[in-house]
CSV table of N, CA, C and O in Angstrom, one decimal:
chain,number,residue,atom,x,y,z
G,1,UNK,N,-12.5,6.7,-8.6
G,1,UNK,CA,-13.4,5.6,-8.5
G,1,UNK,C,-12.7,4.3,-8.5
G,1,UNK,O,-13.2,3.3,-7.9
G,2,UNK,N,-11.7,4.2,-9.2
G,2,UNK,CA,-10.7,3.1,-9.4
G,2,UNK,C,-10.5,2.2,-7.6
G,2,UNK,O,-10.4,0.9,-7.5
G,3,UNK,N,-10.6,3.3,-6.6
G,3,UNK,CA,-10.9,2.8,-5.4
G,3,UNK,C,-11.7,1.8,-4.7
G,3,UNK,O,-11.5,1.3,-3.6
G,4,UNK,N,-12.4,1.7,-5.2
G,4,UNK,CA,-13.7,1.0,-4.8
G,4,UNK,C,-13.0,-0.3,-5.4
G,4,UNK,O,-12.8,-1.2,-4.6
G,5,UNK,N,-12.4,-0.5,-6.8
G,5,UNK,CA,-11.8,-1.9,-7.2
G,5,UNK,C,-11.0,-2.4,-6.1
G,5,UNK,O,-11.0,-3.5,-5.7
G,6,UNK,N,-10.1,-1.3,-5.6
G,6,UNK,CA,-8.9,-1.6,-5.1
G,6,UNK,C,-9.1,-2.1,-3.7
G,6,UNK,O,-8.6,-3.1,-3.2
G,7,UNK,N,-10.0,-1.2,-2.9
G,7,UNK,CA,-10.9,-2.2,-1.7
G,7,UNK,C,-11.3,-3.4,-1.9
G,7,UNK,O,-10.9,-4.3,-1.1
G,8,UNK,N,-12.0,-3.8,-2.9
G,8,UNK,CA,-12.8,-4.5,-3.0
G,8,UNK,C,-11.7,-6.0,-3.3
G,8,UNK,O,-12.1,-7.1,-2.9
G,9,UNK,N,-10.5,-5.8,-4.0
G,9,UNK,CA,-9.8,-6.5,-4.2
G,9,UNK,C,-8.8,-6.7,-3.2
G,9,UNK,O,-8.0,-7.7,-3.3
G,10,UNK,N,-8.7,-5.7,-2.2
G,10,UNK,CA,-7.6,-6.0,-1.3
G,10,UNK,C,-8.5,-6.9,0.2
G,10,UNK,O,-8.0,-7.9,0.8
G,11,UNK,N,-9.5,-6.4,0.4
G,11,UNK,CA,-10.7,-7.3,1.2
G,11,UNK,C,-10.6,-8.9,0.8
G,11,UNK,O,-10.5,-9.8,1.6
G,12,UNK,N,-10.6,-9.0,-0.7
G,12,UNK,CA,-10.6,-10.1,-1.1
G,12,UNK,C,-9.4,-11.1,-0.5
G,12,UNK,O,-9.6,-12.2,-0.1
G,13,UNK,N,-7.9,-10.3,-0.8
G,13,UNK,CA,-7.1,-10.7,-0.9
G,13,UNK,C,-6.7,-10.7,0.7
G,13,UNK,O,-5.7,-11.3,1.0
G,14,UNK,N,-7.4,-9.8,1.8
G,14,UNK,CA,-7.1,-10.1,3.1
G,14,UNK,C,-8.0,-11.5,3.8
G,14,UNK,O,-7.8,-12.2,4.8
G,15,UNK,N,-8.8,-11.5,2.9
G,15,UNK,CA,-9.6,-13.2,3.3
G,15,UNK,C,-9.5,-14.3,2.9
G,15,UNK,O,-9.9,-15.4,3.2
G,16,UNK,N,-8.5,-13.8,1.8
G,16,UNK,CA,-7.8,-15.5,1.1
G,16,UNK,C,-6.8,-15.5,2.1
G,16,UNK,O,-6.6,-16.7,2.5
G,17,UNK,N,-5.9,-14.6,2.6
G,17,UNK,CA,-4.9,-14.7,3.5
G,17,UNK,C,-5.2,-15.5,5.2
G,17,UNK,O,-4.4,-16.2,5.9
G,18,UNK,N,-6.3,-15.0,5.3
G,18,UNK,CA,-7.0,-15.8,6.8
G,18,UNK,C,-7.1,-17.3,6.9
G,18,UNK,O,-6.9,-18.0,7.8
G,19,UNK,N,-7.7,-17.5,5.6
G,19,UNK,CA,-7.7,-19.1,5.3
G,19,UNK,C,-8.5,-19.3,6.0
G,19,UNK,O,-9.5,-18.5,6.0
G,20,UNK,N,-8.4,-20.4,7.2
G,20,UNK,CA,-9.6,-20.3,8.4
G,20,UNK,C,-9.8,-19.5,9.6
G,20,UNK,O,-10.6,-19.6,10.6
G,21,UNK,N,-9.0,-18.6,9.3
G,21,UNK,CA,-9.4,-17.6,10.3
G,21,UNK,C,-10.7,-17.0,10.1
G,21,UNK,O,-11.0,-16.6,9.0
G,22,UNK,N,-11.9,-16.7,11.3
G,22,UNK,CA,-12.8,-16.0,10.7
G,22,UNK,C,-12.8,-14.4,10.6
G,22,UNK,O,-12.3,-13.7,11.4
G,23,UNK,N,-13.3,-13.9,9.4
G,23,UNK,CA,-13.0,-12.4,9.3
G,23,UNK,C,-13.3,-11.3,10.1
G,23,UNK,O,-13.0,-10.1,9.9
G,24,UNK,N,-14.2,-11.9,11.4
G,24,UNK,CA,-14.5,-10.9,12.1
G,24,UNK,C,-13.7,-10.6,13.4
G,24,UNK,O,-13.6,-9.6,14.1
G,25,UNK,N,-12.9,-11.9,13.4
G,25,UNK,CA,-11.9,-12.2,14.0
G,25,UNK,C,-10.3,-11.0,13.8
G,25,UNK,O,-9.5,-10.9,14.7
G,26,UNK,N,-10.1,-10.1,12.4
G,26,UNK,CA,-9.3,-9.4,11.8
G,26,UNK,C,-9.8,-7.9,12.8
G,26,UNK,O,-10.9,-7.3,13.0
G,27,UNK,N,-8.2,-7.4,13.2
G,27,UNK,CA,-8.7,-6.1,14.3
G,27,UNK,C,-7.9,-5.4,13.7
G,27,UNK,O,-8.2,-4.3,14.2
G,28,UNK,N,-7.0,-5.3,12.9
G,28,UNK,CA,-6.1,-4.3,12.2
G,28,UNK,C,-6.2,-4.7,10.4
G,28,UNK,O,-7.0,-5.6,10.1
G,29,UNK,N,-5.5,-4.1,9.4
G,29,UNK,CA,-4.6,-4.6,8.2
G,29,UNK,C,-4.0,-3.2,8.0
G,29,UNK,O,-4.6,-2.2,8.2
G,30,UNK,N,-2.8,-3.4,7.7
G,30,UNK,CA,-1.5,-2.5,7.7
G,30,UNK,C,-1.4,-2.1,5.8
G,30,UNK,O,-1.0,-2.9,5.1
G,31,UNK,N,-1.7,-1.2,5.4
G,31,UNK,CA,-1.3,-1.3,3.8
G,31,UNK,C,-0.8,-0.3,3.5
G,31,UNK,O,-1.2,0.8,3.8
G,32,UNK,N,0.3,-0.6,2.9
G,32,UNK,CA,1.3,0.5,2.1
G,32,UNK,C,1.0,0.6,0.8
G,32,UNK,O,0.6,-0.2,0.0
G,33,UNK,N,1.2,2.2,0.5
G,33,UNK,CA,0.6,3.2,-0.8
G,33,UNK,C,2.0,3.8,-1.3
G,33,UNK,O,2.8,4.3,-0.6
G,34,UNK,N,2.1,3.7,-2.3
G,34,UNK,CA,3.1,4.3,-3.1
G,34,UNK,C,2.6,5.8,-3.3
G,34,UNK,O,1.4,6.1,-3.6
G,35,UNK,N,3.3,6.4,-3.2
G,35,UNK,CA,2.7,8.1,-3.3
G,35,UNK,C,2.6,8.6,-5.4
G,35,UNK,O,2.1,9.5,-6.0
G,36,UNK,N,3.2,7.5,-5.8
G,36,UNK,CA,2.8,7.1,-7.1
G,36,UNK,C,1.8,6.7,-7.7
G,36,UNK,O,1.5,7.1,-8.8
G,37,UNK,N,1.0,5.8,-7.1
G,37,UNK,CA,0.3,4.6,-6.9
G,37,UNK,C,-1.0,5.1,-7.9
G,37,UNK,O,-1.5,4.5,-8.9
G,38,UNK,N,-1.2,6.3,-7.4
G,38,UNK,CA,-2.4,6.3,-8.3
G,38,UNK,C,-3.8,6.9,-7.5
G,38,UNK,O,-4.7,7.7,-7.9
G,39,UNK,N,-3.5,5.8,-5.8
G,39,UNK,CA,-4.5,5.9,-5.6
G,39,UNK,C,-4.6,7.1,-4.4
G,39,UNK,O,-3.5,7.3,-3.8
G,40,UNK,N,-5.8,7.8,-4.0
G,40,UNK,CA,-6.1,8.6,-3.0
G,40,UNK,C,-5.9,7.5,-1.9
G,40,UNK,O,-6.0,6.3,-2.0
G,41,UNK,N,-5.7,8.0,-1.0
G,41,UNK,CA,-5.6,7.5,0.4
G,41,UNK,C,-7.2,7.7,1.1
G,41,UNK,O,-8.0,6.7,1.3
G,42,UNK,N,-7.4,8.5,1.4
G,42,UNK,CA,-8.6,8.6,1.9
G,42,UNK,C,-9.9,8.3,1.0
G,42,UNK,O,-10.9,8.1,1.8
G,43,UNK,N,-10.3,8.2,-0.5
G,43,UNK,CA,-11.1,7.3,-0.5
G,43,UNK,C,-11.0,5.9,-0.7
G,43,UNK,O,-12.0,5.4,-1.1
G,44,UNK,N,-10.0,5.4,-0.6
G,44,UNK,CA,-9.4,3.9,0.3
G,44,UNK,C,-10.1,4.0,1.0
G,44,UNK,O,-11.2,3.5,0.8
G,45,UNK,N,-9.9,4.8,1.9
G,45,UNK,CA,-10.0,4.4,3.1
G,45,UNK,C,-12.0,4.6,3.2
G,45,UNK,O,-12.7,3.6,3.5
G,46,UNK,N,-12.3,5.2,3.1
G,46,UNK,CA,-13.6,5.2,2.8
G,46,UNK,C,-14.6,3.7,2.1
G,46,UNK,O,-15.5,2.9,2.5
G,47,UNK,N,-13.9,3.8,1.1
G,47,UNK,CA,-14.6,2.7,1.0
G,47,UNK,C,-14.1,1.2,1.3
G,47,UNK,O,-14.9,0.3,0.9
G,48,UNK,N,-13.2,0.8,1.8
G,48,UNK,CA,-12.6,0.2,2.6
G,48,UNK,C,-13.9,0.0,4.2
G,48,UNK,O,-14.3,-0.9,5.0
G,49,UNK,N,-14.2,1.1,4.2
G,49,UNK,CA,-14.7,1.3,5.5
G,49,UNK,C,-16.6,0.7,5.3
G,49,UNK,O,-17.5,0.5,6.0
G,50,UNK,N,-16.3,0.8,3.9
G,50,UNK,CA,-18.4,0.5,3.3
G,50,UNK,C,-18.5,-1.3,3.5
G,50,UNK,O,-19.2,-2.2,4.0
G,51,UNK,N,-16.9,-1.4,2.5
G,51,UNK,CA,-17.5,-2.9,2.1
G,51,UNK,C,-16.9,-4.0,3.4
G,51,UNK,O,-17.3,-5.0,4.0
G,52,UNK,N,-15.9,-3.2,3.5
G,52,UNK,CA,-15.1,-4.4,4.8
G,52,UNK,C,-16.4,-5.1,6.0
G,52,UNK,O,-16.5,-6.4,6.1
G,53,UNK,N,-17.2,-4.4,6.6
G,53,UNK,CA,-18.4,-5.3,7.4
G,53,UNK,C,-19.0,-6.0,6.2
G,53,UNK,O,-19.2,-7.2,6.5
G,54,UNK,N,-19.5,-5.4,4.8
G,54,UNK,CA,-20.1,-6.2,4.5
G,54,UNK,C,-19.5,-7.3,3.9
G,54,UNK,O,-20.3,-8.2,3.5
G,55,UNK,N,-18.6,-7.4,3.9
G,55,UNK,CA,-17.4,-8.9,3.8
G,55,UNK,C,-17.3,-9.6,5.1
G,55,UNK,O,-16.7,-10.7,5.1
G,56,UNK,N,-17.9,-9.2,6.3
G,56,UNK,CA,-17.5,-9.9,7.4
G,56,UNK,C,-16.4,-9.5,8.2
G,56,UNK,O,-16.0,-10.2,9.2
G,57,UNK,N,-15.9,-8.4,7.9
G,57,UNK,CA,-14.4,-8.0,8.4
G,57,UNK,C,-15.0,-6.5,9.4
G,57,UNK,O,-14.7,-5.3,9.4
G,58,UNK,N,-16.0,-7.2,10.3
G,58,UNK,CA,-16.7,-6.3,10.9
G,58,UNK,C,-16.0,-5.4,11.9
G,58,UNK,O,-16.5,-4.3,12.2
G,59,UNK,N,-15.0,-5.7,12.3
G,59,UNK,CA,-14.4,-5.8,13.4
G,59,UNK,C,-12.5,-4.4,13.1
G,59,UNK,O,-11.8,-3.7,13.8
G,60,UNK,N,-12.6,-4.7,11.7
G,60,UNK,CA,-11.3,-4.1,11.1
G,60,UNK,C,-11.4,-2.9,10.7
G,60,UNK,O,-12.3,-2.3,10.1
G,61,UNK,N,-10.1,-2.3,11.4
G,61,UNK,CA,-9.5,-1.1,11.0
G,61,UNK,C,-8.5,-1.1,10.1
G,61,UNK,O,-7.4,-1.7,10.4
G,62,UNK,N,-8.7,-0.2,9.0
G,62,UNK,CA,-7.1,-0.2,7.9
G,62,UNK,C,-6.2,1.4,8.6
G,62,UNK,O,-6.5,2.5,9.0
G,63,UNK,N,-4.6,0.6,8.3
G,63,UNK,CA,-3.6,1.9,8.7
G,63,UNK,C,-3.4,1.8,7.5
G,63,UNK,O,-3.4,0.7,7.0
G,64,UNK,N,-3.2,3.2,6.9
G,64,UNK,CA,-2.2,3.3,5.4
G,64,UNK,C,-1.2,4.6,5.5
G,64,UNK,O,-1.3,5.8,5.7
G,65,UNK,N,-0.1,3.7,5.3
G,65,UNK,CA,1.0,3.9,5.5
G,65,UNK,C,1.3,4.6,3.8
G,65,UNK,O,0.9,4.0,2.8
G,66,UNK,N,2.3,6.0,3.7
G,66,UNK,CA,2.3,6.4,2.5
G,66,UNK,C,4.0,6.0,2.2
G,66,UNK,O,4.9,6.4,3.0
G,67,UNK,N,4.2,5.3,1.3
G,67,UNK,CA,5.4,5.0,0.9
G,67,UNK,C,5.8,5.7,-0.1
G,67,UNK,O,5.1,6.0,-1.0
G,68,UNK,N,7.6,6.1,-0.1
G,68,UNK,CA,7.7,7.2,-0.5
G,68,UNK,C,8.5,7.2,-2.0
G,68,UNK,O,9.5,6.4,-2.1
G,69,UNK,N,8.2,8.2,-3.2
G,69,UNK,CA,8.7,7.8,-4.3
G,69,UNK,C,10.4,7.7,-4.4
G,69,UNK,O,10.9,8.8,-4.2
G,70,UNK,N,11.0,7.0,-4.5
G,70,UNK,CA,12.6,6.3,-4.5
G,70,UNK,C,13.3,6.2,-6.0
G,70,UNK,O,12.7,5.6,-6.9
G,71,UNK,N,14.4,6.7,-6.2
G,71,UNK,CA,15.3,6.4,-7.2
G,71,UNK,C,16.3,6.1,-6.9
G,71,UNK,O,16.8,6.8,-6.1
G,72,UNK,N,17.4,4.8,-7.6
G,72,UNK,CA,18.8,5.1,-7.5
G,72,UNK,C,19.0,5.3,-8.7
G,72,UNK,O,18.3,5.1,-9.8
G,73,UNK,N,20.9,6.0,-8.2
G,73,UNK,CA,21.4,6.5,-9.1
G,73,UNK,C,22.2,5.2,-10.3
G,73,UNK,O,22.3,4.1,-9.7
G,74,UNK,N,22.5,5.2,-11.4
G,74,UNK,CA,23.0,4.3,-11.9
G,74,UNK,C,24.9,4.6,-12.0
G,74,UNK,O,25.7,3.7,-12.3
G,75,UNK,N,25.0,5.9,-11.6
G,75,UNK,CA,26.2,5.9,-11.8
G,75,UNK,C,27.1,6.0,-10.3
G,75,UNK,O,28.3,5.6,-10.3
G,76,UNK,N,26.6,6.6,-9.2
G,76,UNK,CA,27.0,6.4,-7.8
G,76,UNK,C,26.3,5.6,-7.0
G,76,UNK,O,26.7,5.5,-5.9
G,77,UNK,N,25.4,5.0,-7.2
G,77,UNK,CA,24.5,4.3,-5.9
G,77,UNK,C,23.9,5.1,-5.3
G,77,UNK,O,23.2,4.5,-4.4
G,78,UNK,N,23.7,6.2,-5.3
G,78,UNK,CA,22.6,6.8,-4.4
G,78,UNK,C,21.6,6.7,-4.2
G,78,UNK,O,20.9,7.3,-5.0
G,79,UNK,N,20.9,5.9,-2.8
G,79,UNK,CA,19.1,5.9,-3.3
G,79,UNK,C,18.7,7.5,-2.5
G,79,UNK,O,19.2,8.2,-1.6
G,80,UNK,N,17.6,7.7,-3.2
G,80,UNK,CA,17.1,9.2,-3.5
G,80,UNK,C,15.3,9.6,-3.6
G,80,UNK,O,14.5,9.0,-4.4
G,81,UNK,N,14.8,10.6,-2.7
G,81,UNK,CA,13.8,11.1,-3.0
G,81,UNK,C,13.8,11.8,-3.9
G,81,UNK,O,14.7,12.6,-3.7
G,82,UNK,N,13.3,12.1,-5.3
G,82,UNK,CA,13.0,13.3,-6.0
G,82,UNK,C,12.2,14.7,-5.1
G,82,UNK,O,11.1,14.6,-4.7
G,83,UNK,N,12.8,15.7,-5.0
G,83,UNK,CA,12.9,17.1,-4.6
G,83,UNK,C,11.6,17.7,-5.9
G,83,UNK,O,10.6,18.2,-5.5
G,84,UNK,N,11.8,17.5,-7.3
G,84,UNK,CA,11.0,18.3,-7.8
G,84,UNK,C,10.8,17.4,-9.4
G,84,UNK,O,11.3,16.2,-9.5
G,85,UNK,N,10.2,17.9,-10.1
G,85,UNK,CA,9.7,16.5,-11.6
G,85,UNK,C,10.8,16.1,-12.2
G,85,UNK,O,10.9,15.0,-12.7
G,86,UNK,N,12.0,17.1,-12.3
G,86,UNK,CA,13.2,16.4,-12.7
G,86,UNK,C,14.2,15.4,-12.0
G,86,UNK,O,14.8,15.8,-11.0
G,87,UNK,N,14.4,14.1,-12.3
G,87,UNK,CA,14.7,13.3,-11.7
G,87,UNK,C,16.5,13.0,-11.5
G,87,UNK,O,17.0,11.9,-11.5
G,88,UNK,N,17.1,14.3,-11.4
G,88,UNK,CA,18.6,14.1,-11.2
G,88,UNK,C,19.1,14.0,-10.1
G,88,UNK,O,18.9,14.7,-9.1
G,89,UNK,N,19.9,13.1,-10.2
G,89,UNK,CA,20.6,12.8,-8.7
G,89,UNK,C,20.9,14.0,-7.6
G,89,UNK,O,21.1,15.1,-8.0
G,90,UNK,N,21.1,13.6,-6.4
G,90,UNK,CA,21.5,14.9,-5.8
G,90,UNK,C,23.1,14.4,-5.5
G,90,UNK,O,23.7,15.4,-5.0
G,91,UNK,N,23.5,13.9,-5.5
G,91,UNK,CA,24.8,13.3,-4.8
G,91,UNK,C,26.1,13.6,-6.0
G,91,UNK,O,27.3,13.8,-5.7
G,92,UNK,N,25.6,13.3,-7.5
G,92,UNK,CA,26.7,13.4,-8.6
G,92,UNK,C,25.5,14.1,-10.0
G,92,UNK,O,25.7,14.0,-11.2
G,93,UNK,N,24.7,14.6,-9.4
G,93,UNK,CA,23.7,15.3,-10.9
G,93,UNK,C,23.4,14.6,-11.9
G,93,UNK,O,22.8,15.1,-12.9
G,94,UNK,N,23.7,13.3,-11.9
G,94,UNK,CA,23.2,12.5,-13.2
G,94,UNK,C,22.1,12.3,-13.1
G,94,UNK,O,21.5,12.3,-12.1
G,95,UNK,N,21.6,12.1,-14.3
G,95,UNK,CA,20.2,11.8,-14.9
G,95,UNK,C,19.9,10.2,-15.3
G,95,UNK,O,19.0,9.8,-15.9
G,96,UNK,N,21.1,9.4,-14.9
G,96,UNK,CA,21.2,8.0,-15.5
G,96,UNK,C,20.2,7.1,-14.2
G,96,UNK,O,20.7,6.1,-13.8
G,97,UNK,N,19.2,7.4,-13.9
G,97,UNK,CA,18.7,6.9,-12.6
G,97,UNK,C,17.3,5.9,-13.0
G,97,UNK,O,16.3,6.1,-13.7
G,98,UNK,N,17.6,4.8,-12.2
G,98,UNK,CA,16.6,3.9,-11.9
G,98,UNK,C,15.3,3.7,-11.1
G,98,UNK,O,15.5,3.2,-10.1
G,99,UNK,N,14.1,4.1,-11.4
G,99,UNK,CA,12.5,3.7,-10.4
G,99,UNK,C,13.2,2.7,-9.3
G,99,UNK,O,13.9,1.8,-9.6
G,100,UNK,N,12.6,3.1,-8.1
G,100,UNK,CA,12.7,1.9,-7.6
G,100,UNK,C,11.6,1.4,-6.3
G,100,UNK,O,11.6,0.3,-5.7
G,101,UNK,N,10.5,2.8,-6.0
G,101,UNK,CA,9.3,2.3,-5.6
G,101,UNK,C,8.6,3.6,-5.4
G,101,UNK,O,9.3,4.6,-5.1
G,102,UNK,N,7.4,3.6,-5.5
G,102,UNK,CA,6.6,4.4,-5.2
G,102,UNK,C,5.0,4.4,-5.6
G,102,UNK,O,4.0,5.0,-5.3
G,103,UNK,N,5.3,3.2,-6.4
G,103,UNK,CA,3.8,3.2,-7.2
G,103,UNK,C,3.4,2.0,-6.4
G,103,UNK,O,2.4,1.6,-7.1
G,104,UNK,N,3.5,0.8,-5.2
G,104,UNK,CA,3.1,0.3,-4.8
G,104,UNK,C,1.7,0.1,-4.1
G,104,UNK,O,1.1,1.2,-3.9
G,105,UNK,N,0.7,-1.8,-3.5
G,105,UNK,CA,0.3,-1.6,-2.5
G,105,UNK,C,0.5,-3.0,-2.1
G,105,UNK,O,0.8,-3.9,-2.8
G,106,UNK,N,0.4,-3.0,-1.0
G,106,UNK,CA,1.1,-3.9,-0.4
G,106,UNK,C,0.3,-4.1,1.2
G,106,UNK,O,0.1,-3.2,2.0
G,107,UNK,N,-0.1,-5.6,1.5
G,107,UNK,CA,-0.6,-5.5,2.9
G,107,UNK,C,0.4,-6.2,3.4
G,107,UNK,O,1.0,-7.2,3.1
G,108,UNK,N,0.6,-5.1,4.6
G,108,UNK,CA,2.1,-5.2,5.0
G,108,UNK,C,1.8,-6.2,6.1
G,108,UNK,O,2.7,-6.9,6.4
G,109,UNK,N,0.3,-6.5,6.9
G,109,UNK,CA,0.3,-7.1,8.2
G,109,UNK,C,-1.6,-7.1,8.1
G,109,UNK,O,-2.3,-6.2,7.6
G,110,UNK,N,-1.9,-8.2,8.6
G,110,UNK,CA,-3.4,-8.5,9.2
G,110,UNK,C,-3.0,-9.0,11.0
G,110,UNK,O,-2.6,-10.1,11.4
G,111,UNK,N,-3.4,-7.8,11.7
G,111,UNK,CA,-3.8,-8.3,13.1
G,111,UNK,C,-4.8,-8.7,13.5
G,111,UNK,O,-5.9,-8.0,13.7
G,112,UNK,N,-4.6,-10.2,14.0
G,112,UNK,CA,-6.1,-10.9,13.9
G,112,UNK,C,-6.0,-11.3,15.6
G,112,UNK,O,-5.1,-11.9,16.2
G,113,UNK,N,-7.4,-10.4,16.2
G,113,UNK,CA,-7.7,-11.3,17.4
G,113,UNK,C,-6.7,-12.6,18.1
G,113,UNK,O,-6.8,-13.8,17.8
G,114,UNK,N,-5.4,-12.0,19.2
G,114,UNK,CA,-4.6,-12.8,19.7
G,114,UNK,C,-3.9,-13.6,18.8
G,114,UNK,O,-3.8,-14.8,19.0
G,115,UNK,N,-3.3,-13.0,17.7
G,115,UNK,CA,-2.4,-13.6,17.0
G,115,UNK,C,-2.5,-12.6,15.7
G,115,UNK,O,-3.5,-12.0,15.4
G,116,UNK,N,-1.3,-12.6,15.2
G,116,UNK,CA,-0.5,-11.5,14.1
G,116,UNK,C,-0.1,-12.3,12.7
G,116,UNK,O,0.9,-12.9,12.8
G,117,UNK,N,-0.6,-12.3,12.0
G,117,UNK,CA,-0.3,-12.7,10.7
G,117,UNK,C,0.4,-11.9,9.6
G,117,UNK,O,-0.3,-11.3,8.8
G,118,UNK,N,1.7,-11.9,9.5
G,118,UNK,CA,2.4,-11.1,8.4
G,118,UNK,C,2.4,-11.7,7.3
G,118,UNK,O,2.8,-12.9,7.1
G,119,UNK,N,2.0,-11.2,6.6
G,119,UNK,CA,1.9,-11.0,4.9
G,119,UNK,C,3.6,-10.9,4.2
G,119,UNK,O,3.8,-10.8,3.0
């Protein structure tokens, strides 16, 4: 349910971005999901899909893009997908490893009617 916040606040935060652009004017928004994140992708996207007209964003389609969980190592540099819940390097087996994304969201791009707005 947490989703419905997360629309509702990313809608927000795609129309403080427009400034005077008008919102129906918006034909794309690009957002990246941390596969950590929390949130489901598809009821995003759902409700994304309820409130965005009724914000004025009549016209928009969301891509969500799944971004993928990342560690480096602290003792070789290796940045790294985790294979399975234990988080050891694959390159030198240490366990000395640093988060380094996965729990994000992030609007990567608003394509607005004959002009591109990067975030």
């Amino acid at each position: 349910m947490h989703e419905y916040y997360v629309a509702k606040h990313t809608i927000y935060q795609v129309k403080k971005e427009l400034g005077e652009v008008h919102p129906s004017l918006v034909k794309k928004v690009g957002l990246e999901i941390g596969k950590m994140s929390g949130i489901i992708p598809e009821a995003l996207e759902m409700y994304l899909g309820l409130i965005a007209p009724e914000e004025g964003l009549t016209n928009a389609s969301f891509v969500i893009t799944l971004a993928p969980v990342l560690f480096r190592c602290n003792d070789c540099d290796t940045l790294f997908e985790p294979s399975r819940e234990l988080f050891w390097c694959p390159n030198c087996n240490s366990s000395n490893v640093t988060f380094v994304s996965g729990n994000e969201l992030k609007i990567q791009y608003i394509d607005v009617q004959n002009e591109s707005k990067e975030v």
